[in-house]
Coordinates of N, CA and C in Angstrom, one line a residue:
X1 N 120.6 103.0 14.7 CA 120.3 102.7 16.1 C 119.1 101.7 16.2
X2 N 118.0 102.1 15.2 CA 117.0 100.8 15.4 C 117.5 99.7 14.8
X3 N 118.3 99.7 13.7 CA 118.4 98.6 13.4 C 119.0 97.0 14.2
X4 N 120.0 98.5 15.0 CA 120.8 97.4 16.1 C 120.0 97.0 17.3
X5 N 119.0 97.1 17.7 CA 118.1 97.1 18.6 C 117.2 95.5 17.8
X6 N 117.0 95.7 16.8 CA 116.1 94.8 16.1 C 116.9 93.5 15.5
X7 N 118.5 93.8 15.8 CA 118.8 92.6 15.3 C 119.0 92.2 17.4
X8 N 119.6 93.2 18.3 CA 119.8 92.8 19.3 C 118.8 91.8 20.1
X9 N 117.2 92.4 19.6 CA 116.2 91.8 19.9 C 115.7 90.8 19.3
X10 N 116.4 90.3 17.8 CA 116.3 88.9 17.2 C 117.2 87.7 17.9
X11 N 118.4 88.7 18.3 CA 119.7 87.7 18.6 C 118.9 87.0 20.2
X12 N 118.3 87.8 21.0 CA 118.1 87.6 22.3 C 116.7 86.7 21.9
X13 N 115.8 87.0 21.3 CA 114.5 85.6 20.8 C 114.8 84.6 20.4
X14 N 116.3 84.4 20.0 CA 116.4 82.9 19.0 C 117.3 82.9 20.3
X15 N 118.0 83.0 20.9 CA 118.4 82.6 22.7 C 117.6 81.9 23.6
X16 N 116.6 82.8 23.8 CA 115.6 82.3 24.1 C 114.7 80.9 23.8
X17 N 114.6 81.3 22.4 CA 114.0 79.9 21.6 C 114.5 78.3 21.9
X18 N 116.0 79.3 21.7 CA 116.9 77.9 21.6 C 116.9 77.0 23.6
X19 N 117.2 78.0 24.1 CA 117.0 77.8 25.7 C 115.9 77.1 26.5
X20 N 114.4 77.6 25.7 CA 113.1 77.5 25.9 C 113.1 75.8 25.4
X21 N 113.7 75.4 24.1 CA 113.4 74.2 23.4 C 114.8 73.2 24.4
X22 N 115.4 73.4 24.3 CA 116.6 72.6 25.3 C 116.0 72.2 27.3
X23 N 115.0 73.3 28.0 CA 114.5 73.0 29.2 C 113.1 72.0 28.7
X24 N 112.6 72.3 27.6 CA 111.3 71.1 27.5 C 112.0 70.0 27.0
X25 N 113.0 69.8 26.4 CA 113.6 68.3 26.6 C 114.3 67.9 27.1
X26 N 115.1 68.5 28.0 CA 115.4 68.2 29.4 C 114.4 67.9 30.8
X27 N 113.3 68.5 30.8 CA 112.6 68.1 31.9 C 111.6 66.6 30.7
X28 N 111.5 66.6 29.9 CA 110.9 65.2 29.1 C 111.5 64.9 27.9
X29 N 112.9 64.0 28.2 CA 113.7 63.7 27.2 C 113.1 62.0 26.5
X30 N 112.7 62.7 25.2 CA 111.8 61.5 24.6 C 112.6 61.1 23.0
X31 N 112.4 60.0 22.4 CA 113.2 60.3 21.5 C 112.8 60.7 20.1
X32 N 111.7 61.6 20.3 CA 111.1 61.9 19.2 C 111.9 63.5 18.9
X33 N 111.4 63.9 20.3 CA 112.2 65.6 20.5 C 113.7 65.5 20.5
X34 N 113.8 64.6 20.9 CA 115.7 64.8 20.8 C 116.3 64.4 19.4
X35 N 115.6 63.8 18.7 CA 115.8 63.7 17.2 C 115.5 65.1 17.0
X36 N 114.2 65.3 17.0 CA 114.1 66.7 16.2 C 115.0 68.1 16.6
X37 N 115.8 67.8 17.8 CA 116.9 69.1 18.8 C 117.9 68.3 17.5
X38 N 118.3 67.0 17.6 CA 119.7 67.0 16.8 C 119.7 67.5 15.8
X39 N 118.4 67.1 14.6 CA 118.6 67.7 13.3 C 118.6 69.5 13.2
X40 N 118.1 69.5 14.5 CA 117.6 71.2 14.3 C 119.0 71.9 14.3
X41 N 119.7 70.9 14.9 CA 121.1 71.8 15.2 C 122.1 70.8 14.3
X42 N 121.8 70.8 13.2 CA 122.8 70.5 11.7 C 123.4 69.2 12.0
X43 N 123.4 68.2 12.8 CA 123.9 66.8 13.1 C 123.4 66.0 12.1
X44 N 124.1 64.9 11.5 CA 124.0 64.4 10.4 C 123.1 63.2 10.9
X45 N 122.2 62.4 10.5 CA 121.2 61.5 11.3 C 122.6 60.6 12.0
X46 N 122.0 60.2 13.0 CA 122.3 59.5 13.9 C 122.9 58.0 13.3
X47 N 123.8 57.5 13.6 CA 124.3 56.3 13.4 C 123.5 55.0 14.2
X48 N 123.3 55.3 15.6 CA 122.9 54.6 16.0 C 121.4 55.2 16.6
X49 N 120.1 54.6 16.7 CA 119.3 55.3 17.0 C 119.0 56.1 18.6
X50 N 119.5 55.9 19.6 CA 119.2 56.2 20.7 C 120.8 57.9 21.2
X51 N 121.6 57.7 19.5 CA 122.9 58.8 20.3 C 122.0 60.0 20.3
X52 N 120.5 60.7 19.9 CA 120.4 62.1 20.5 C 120.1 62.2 21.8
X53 N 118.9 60.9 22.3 CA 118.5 60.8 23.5 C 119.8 60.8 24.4
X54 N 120.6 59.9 24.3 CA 121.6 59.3 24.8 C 122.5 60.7 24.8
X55 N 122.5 62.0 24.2 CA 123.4 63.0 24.5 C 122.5 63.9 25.1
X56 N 121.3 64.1 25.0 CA 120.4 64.7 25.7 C 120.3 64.5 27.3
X57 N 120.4 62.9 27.3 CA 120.7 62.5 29.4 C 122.2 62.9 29.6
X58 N 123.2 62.5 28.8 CA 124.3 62.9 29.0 C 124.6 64.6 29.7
X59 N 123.4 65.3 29.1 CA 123.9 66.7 28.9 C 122.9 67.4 30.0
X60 N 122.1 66.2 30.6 CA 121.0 66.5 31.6 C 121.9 66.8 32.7
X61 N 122.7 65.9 33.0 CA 123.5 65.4 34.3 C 124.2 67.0 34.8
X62 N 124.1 67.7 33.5 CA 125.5 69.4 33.9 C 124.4 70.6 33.6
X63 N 123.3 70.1 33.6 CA 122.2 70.8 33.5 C 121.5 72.0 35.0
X64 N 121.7 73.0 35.1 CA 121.3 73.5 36.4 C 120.3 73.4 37.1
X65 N 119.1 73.1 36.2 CA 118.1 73.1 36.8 C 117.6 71.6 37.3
X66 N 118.6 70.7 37.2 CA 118.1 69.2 36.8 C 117.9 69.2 38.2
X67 N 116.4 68.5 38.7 CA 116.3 68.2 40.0 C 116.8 66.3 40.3
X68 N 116.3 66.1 41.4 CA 117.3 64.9 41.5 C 116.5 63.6 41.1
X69 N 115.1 63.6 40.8 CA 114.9 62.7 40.2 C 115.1 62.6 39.0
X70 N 115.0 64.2 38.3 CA 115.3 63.9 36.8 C 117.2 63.6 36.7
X71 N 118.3 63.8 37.6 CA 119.7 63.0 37.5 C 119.2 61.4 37.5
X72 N 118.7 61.0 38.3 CA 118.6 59.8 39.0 C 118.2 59.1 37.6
X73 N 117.2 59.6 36.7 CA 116.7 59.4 35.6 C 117.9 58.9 34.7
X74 N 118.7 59.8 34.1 CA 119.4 60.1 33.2 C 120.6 59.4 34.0
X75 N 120.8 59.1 35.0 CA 122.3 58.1 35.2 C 121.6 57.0 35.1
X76 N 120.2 56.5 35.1 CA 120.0 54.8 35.4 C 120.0 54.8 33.2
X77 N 119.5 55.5 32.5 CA 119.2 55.3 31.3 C 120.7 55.4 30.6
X78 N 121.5 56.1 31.1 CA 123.2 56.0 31.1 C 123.6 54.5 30.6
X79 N 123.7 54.1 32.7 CA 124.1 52.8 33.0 C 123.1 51.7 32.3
X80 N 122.0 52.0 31.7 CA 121.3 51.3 31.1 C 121.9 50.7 29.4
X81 N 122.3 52.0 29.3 CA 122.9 51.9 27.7 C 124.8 52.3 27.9
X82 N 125.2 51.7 28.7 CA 126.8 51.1 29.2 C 127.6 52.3 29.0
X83 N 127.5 53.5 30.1 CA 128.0 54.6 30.0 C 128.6 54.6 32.1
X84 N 127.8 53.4 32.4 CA 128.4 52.8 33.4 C 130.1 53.9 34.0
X85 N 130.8 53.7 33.5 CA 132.5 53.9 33.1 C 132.6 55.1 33.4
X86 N 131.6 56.3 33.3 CA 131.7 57.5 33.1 C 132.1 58.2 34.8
X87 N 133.1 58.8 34.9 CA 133.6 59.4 36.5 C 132.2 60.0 37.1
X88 N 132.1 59.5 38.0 CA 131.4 60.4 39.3 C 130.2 60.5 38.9
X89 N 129.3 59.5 37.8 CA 128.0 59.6 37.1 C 127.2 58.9 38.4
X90 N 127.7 58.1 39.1 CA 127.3 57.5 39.9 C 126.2 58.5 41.2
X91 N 127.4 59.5 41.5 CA 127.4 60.0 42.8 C 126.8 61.6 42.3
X92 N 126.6 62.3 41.1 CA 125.9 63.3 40.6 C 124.5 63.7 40.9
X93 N 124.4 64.4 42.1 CA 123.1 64.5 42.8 C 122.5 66.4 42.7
X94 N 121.6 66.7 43.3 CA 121.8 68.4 43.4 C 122.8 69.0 44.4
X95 N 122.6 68.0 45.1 CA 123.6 68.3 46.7 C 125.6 68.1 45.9
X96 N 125.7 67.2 45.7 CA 127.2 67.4 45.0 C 127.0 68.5 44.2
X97 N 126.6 68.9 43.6 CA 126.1 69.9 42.5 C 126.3 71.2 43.2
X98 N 125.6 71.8 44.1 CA 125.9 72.6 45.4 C 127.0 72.4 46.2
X99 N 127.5 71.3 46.5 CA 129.3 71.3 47.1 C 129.7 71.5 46.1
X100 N 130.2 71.4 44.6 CA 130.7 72.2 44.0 C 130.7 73.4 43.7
X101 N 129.6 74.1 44.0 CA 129.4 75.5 43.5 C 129.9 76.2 44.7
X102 N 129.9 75.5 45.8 CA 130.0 76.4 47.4 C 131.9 76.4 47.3
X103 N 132.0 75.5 46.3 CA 133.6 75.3 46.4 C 133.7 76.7 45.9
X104 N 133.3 76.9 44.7 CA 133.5 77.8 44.1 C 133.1 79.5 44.3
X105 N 132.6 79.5 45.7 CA 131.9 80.6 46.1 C 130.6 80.8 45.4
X106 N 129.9 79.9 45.0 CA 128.6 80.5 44.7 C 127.6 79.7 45.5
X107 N 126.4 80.8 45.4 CA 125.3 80.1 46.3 C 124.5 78.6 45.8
X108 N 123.6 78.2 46.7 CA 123.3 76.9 46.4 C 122.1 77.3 45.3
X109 N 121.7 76.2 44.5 CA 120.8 76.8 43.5 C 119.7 76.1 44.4
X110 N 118.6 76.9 43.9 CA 117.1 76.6 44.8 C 116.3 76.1 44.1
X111 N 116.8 74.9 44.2 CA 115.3 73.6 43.6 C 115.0 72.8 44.7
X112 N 115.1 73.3 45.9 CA 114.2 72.5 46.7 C 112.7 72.3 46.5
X113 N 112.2 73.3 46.1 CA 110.4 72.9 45.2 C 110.2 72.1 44.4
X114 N 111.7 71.6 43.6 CA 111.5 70.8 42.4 C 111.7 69.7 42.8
X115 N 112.6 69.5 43.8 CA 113.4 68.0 44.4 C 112.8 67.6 45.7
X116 N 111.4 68.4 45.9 CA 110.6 68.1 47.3 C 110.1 66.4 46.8
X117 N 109.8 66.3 45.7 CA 108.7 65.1 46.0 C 109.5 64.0 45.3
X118 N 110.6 64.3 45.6 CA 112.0 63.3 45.9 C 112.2 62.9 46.7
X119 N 112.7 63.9 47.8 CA 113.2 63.8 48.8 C 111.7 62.9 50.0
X120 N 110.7 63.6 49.3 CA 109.5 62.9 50.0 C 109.4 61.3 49.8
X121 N 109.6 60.7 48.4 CA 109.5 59.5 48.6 C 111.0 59.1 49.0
X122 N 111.7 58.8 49.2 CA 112.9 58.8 49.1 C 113.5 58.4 50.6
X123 N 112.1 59.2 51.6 CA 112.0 58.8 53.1 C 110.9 57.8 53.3
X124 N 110.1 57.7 52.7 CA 109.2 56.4 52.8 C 109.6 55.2 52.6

């Protein structure tokens, strides 16, 4: 019984870990840290230098917590590096994000604290 507890509570820290290390380079996707997420997770070095960052914005976009400057972010560095092509990358906001979820019966997620000083310049 302890031992299942101690692996339960190893399995649930490296969750964590992994979770913890994935939201700090999602809220600052740089390409030092997204090298070091790809190698960490057994990807063979990169071909071209920018595919970890470049799967890190990619992966920002389906991200829950992404507020809307950090989308806005990750689709201009997209279309920056010709990912342009990609459906509906254009129009991927928190608000579409929330009409999909309300499609789906769930509530809206609450980052209005996060996406205030968006929406604040955004009216200026």
């Amino acid at each position: 019984m302890a031992r299942q507890r101690v692996e339960t509570d190893l399995m649930e820290q490296t969750v964590n870990d992994y979770l913890a290390a994935l939201e700090a380079l999602f809220r600052n996707p740089n390409d030092e840290a997204a090298r070091a997420w790809w190698t960490s997770q057994g990807y063979a070095p990169p071909i071209h230098p920018t595919v970890p960052l470049e799967t890190a914005h990619k992966a920002r976009l389906q991200w829950l917590d992404a507020t809307d400057d950090m989308l806005a972010e990750s689709r201009a560095f997209l279309f920056d590096h010709g990912y342009g092509g990609v459906p509906h990358l254009r129009a991927y906001t928190s608000r579409t994000r929330d009409a999909q979820r309300a499609k789906r019966g769930l509530p809206p997620l609450k980052s209005e604290a996060l996406d205030a000083p968006a929406k604040a310049t955004a009216s200026t």
